[in-house]
JSON list of C-alpha atoms in Angstrom, two decimals:
[
{"chain": "P", "resi": 1, "resn": "MET", "atom": "CA", "xyz": [0.00, 0.00, 0.00]},
{"chain": "P", "resi": 2, "resn": "LEU", "atom": "CA", "xyz": [2.82, 2.40, 0.85]},
{"chain": "P", "resi": 3, "resn": "PHE", "atom": "CA", "xyz": [4.58, 1.61, -2.45]},
{"chain": "P", "resi": 4, "resn": "GLN", "atom": "CA", "xyz": [1.31, 2.21, -4.33]},
{"chain": "P", "resi": 5, "resn": "ASN", "atom": "CA", "xyz": [0.85, 5.64, -2.67]},
{"chain": "P", "resi": 6, "resn": "ILE", "atom": "CA", "xyz": [4.44, 6.65, -3.44]},
{"chain": "P", "resi": 7, "resn": "PHE", "atom": "CA", "xyz": [4.01, 5.51, -7.06]},
{"chain": "P", "resi": 8, "resn": "VAL", "atom": "CA", "xyz": [0.76, 7.49, -7.41]},
{"chain": "P", "resi": 9, "resn": "ILE", "atom": "CA", "xyz": [2.36, 10.65, -6.01]},
{"chain": "P", "resi": 10, "resn": "PHE", "atom": "CA", "xyz": [5.43, 10.26, -8.27]},
{"chain": "P", "resi": 11, "resn": "THR", "atom": "CA", "xyz": [3.16, 9.74, -11.29]},
{"chain": "P", "resi": 12, "resn": "MET", "atom": "CA", "xyz": [1.09, 12.82, -10.44]},
{"chain": "P", "resi": 13, "resn": "ILE", "atom": "CA", "xyz": [4.17, 14.99, -10.08]},
{"chain": "P", "resi": 14, "resn": "ALA", "atom": "CA", "xyz": [5.57, 13.68, -13.36]},
{"chain": "P", "resi": 15, "resn": "LEU", "atom": "CA", "xyz": [2.26, 14.35, -15.11]},
{"chain": "P", "resi": 16, "resn": "SER", "atom": "CA", "xyz": [2.23, 17.85, -13.69]},
{"chain": "P", "resi": 17, "resn": "ILE", "atom": "CA", "xyz": [5.73, 18.52, -15.06]},
{"chain": "P", "resi": 18, "resn": "PHE", "atom": "CA", "xyz": [4.88, 17.08, -18.47]},
{"chain": "P", "resi": 19, "resn": "SER", "atom": "CA", "xyz": [1.62, 19.04, -18.64]},
{"chain": "P", "resi": 20, "resn": "SER", "atom": "CA", "xyz": [3.53, 22.27, -18.03]},
{"chain": "P", "resi": 21, "resn": "ILE", "atom": "CA", "xyz": [5.98, 21.30, -20.79]},
{"chain": "P", "resi": 22, "resn": "GLY", "atom": "CA", "xyz": [3.03, 20.80, -23.12]},
{"chain": "P", "resi": 23, "resn": "ASN", "atom": "CA", "xyz": [1.79, 24.34, -22.50]},
{"chain": "P", "resi": 24, "resn": "GLY", "atom": "CA", "xyz": [4.23, 25.91, -24.93]},
{"chain": "P", "resi": 25, "resn": "GLU", "atom": "CA", "xyz": [7.35, 25.70, -22.77]},
{"chain": "P", "resi": 26, "resn": "THR", "atom": "CA", "xyz": [10.45, 23.90, -23.86]},
{"chain": "P", "resi": 27, "resn": "ILE", "atom": "CA", "xyz": [12.14, 21.38, -21.63]},
{"chain": "P", "resi": 28, "resn": "SER", "atom": "CA", "xyz": [14.99, 23.80, -20.93]},
{"chain": "P", "resi": 29, "resn": "GLN", "atom": "CA", "xyz": [12.51, 26.31, -19.49]},
{"chain": "P", "resi": 30, "resn": "VAL", "atom": "CA", "xyz": [11.03, 23.89, -16.95]},
{"chain": "P", "resi": 31, "resn": "ASN", "atom": "CA", "xyz": [13.05, 23.82, -13.76]},
{"chain": "P", "resi": 32, "resn": "VAL", "atom": "CA", "xyz": [12.77, 20.16, -12.82]},
{"chain": "P", "resi": 33, "resn": "THR", "atom": "CA", "xyz": [15.80, 20.35, -10.54]},
{"chain": "P", "resi": 34, "resn": "SER", "atom": "CA", "xyz": [14.31, 22.88, -8.13]},
{"chain": "P", "resi": 35, "resn": "SER", "atom": "CA", "xyz": [13.74, 21.36, -4.75]},
{"chain": "P", "resi": 36, "resn": "SER", "atom": "CA", "xyz": [10.10, 20.97, -3.88]},
{"chain": "P", "resi": 37, "resn": "ILE", "atom": "CA", "xyz": [8.56, 19.69, -0.72]},
{"chain": "P", "resi": 38, "resn": "CYS", "atom": "CA", "xyz": [5.43, 17.68, -1.45]},
{"chain": "P", "resi": 39, "resn": "TYR", "atom": "CA", "xyz": [3.06, 16.23, 1.05]},
{"chain": "P", "resi": 40, "resn": "GLU", "atom": "CA", "xyz": [-0.48, 14.94, 1.39]},
{"chain": "P", "resi": 41, "resn": "MET", "atom": "CA", "xyz": [-2.95, 16.86, 3.53]},
{"chain": "P", "resi": 42, "resn": "VAL", "atom": "CA", "xyz": [-6.62, 16.41, 4.41]},
{"chain": "P", "resi": 43, "resn": "TYR", "atom": "CA", "xyz": [-8.58, 19.65, 4.53]},
{"chain": "P", "resi": 44, "resn": "PRO", "atom": "CA", "xyz": [-12.09, 20.33, 5.83]},
{"chain": "P", "resi": 45, "resn": "PRO", "atom": "CA", "xyz": [-14.55, 22.30, 3.70]},
{"chain": "P", "resi": 46, "resn": "ASP", "atom": "CA", "xyz": [-13.22, 25.86, 3.69]},
{"chain": "P", "resi": 47, "resn": "ASP", "atom": "CA", "xyz": [-16.40, 27.76, 2.71]},
{"chain": "P", "resi": 48, "resn": "ASN", "atom": "CA", "xyz": [-14.36, 29.96, 0.36]},
{"chain": "P", "resi": 49, "resn": "PRO", "atom": "CA", "xyz": [-16.01, 30.69, -3.01]},
{"chain": "P", "resi": 50, "resn": "ILE", "atom": "CA", "xyz": [-12.61, 31.35, -4.65]},
{"chain": "P", "resi": 51, "resn": "TRP", "atom": "CA", "xyz": [-12.44, 27.67, -5.71]},
{"chain": "P", "resi": 52, "resn": "SER", "atom": "CA", "xyz": [-15.48, 28.12, -7.97]},
{"chain": "P", "resi": 53, "resn": "GLN", "atom": "CA", "xyz": [-13.83, 30.75, -10.17]},
{"chain": "P", "resi": 54, "resn": "GLY", "atom": "CA", "xyz": [-13.75, 28.99, -13.51]},
{"chain": "P", "resi": 55, "resn": "LEU", "atom": "CA", "xyz": [-10.66, 27.19, -14.77]},
{"chain": "P", "resi": 56, "resn": "ASP", "atom": "CA", "xyz": [-8.00, 29.43, -13.20]},
{"chain": "P", "resi": 57, "resn": "MET", "atom": "CA", "xyz": [-4.88, 27.34, -12.49]},
{"chain": "P", "resi": 58, "resn": "ASN", "atom": "CA", "xyz": [-3.51, 29.90, -9.98]},
{"chain": "P", "resi": 59, "resn": "LEU", "atom": "CA", "xyz": [-6.18, 29.56, -7.31]},
{"chain": "P", "resi": 60, "resn": "ASP", "atom": "CA", "xyz": [-4.09, 27.04, -5.40]},
{"chain": "P", "resi": 61, "resn": "MET", "atom": "CA", "xyz": [-1.17, 29.45, -5.21]},
{"chain": "P", "resi": 62, "resn": "VAL", "atom": "CA", "xyz": [-3.42, 32.33, -4.16]},
{"chain": "P", "resi": 63, "resn": "GLN", "atom": "CA", "xyz": [-5.23, 30.32, -1.51]},
{"chain": "P", "resi": 64, "resn": "LEU", "atom": "CA", "xyz": [-2.59, 27.85, -0.25]},
{"chain": "P", "resi": 65, "resn": "CYS", "atom": "CA", "xyz": [0.73, 29.34, -1.43]},
{"chain": "P", "resi": 66, "resn": "ALA", "atom": "CA", "xyz": [1.44, 25.94, -3.00]},
{"chain": "P", "resi": 67, "resn": "ASP", "atom": "CA", "xyz": [0.73, 23.88, -6.09]},
{"chain": "P", "resi": 68, "resn": "VAL", "atom": "CA", "xyz": [-2.11, 21.42, -5.71]},
{"chain": "P", "resi": 69, "resn": "VAL", "atom": "CA", "xyz": [-0.66, 18.63, -7.85]},
{"chain": "P", "resi": 70, "resn": "ALA", "atom": "CA", "xyz": [-3.49, 16.18, -7.25]},
{"chain": "P", "resi": 71, "resn": "TYR", "atom": "CA", "xyz": [-6.54, 15.85, -5.07]},
{"chain": "P", "resi": 72, "resn": "LYS", "atom": "CA", "xyz": [-9.52, 13.71, -4.24]},
{"chain": "P", "resi": 73, "resn": "LEU", "atom": "CA", "xyz": [-12.86, 14.63, -2.75]},
{"chain": "P", "resi": 74, "resn": "ARG", "atom": "CA", "xyz": [-14.72, 12.95, 0.08]},
{"chain": "P", "resi": 75, "resn": "TRP", "atom": "CA", "xyz": [-18.27, 12.45, -1.17]},
{"chain": "P", "resi": 76, "resn": "SER", "atom": "CA", "xyz": [-19.48, 10.80, 2.05]},
{"chain": "P", "resi": 77, "resn": "THR", "atom": "CA", "xyz": [-18.01, 9.35, 5.23]},
{"chain": "P", "resi": 78, "resn": "THR", "atom": "CA", "xyz": [-16.99, 6.18, 3.38]},
{"chain": "P", "resi": 79, "resn": "LEU", "atom": "CA", "xyz": [-16.58, 7.23, -0.26]},
{"chain": "P", "resi": 80, "resn": "ASP", "atom": "CA", "xyz": [-13.69, 9.19, -1.74]},
{"chain": "P", "resi": 81, "resn": "SER", "atom": "CA", "xyz": [-13.38, 10.12, -5.39]},
{"chain": "P", "resi": 82, "resn": "ASP", "atom": "CA", "xyz": [-10.56, 8.90, -7.58]},
{"chain": "P", "resi": 83, "resn": "TRP", "atom": "CA", "xyz": [-7.50, 11.15, -7.79]},
{"chain": "P", "resi": 84, "resn": "TYR", "atom": "CA", "xyz": [-7.80, 14.27, -9.92]},
{"chain": "P", "resi": 85, "resn": "VAL", "atom": "CA", "xyz": [-4.57, 15.65, -11.36]},
{"chain": "P", "resi": 86, "resn": "THR", "atom": "CA", "xyz": [-4.74, 19.44, -11.67]},
{"chain": "P", "resi": 87, "resn": "GLY", "atom": "CA", "xyz": [-4.92, 20.45, -15.31]},
{"chain": "P", "resi": 88, "resn": "ILE", "atom": "CA", "xyz": [-5.16, 16.86, -16.55]},
{"chain": "P", "resi": 89, "resn": "ASN", "atom": "CA", "xyz": [-8.48, 15.28, -15.56]},
{"chain": "P", "resi": 90, "resn": "ASP", "atom": "CA", "xyz": [-10.13, 17.76, -13.22]},
{"chain": "P", "resi": 91, "resn": "ILE", "atom": "CA", "xyz": [-12.73, 19.61, -15.30]},
{"chain": "P", "resi": 92, "resn": "ASN", "atom": "CA", "xyz": [-16.15, 19.25, -13.67]},
{"chain": "P", "resi": 93, "resn": "PRO", "atom": "CA", "xyz": [-18.41, 17.42, -16.14]},
{"chain": "P", "resi": 94, "resn": "ILE", "atom": "CA", "xyz": [-21.46, 19.19, -14.69]},
{"chain": "P", "resi": 95, "resn": "LEU", "atom": "CA", "xyz": [-21.95, 22.59, -16.31]},
{"chain": "P", "resi": 96, "resn": "TYR", "atom": "CA", "xyz": [-23.45, 25.18, -14.00]},
{"chain": "P", "resi": 97, "resn": "PRO", "atom": "CA", "xyz": [-24.77, 28.05, -16.18]},
{"chain": "P", "resi": 98, "resn": "GLU", "atom": "CA", "xyz": [-24.14, 30.62, -13.45]},
{"chain": "P", "resi": 99, "resn": "TYR", "atom": "CA", "xyz": [-20.47, 29.61, -13.16]},
{"chain": "P", "resi": 100, "resn": "GLY", "atom": "CA", "xyz": [-19.49, 28.12, -16.54]},
{"chain": "P", "resi": 101, "resn": "LEU", "atom": "CA", "xyz": [-16.82, 25.43, -16.61]},
{"chain": "P", "resi": 102, "resn": "ARG", "atom": "CA", "xyz": [-15.10, 24.77, -13.31]},
{"chain": "P", "resi": 103, "resn": "ARG", "atom": "CA", "xyz": [-12.44, 22.50, -11.92]},
{"chain": "P", "resi": 104, "resn": "MET", "atom": "CA", "xyz": [-13.42, 19.72, -9.54]},
{"chain": "P", "resi": 105, "resn": "TRP", "atom": "CA", "xyz": [-11.67, 21.66, -6.78]},
{"chain": "P", "resi": 106, "resn": "SER", "atom": "CA", "xyz": [-14.75, 23.88, -6.77]},
{"chain": "P", "resi": 107, "resn": "TYR", "atom": "CA", "xyz": [-16.05, 21.29, -4.28]},
{"chain": "P", "resi": 108, "resn": "PHE", "atom": "CA", "xyz": [-13.31, 22.25, -1.79]},
{"chain": "P", "resi": 109, "resn": "GLN", "atom": "CA", "xyz": [-15.80, 24.82, -0.52]},
{"chain": "P", "resi": 110, "resn": "THR", "atom": "CA", "xyz": [-18.30, 22.18, 0.61]},
{"chain": "P", "resi": 111, "resn": "HIS", "atom": "CA", "xyz": [-16.45, 18.86, 0.92]},
{"chain": "P", "resi": 112, "resn": "TYR", "atom": "CA", "xyz": [-13.51, 17.40, 2.78]},
{"chain": "P", "resi": 113, "resn": "HIS", "atom": "CA", "xyz": [-10.62, 16.92, 0.37]},
{"chain": "P", "resi": 114, "resn": "THR", "atom": "CA", "xyz": [-7.21, 15.29, 0.31]},
{"chain": "P", "resi": 115, "resn": "CYS", "atom": "CA", "xyz": [-4.52, 17.16, -1.61]},
{"chain": "P", "resi": 116, "resn": "VAL", "atom": "CA", "xyz": [-0.98, 16.44, -2.67]},
{"chain": "P", "resi": 117, "resn": "ILE", "atom": "CA", "xyz": [0.57, 19.88, -2.48]},
{"chain": "P", "resi": 118, "resn": "CYS", "atom": "CA", "xyz": [4.07, 20.96, -3.41]},
{"chain": "P", "resi": 119, "resn": "LYS", "atom": "CA", "xyz": [5.87, 24.05, -2.21]},
{"chain": "P", "resi": 120, "resn": "SER", "atom": "CA", "xyz": [8.96, 25.30, -4.01]},
{"chain": "P", "resi": 121, "resn": "ASN", "atom": "CA", "xyz": [10.79, 28.47, -4.95]},
{"chain": "P", "resi": 122, "resn": "LYS", "atom": "CA", "xyz": [9.14, 28.46, -8.36]},
{"chain": "P", "resi": 123, "resn": "HIS", "atom": "CA", "xyz": [5.96, 30.54, -8.33]},
{"chain": "P", "resi": 124, "resn": "LYS", "atom": "CA", "xyz": [3.11, 30.10, -10.77]},
{"chain": "P", "resi": 125, "resn": "ILE", "atom": "CA", "xyz": [2.12, 33.75, -10.64]},
{"chain": "P", "resi": 126, "resn": "ASN", "atom": "CA", "xyz": [4.02, 37.01, -10.50]},
{"chain": "P", "resi": 127, "resn": "SER", "atom": "CA", "xyz": [1.80, 39.15, -8.33]},
{"chain": "P", "resi": 128, "resn": "ASN", "atom": "CA", "xyz": [2.42, 41.22, -5.23]},
{"chain": "P", "resi": 129, "resn": "ASP", "atom": "CA", "xyz": [-1.16, 40.89, -3.98]},
{"chain": "P", "resi": 130, "resn": "THR", "atom": "CA", "xyz": [-0.84, 37.31, -2.73]},
{"chain": "P", "resi": 131, "resn": "LYS", "atom": "CA", "xyz": [-0.04, 36.26, 0.83]},
{"chain": "P", "resi": 132, "resn": "CYS", "atom": "CA", "xyz": [2.91, 34.11, -0.33]}
]
């Protein structure tokens, strides 16, 4: 079980790196040697509507000062979702006309969630109005 969890986390981090390479960057522009600290955390519902703001990939940095590499949602006391990898398989298939397309992390507001988050010196956004 431990090996399986380590393999899943490694795969999610690798997918995250490759997805950023596929967004128009070349391999030389992606800093894969920067040291990141990644860990898994369980969060309670945070009642913050920021998570429902469309498909913005910077919400995790604004809210948590970290990259949410992957996450799963707790639908009930005994049922967790499969893992969602941010930017890979996390578009909510349910279209809410008042919100438009959203990421599955929009449920962070109302559901317990488990996240693999990574903190590093590389920032996703260049803004002075974050708490990071």
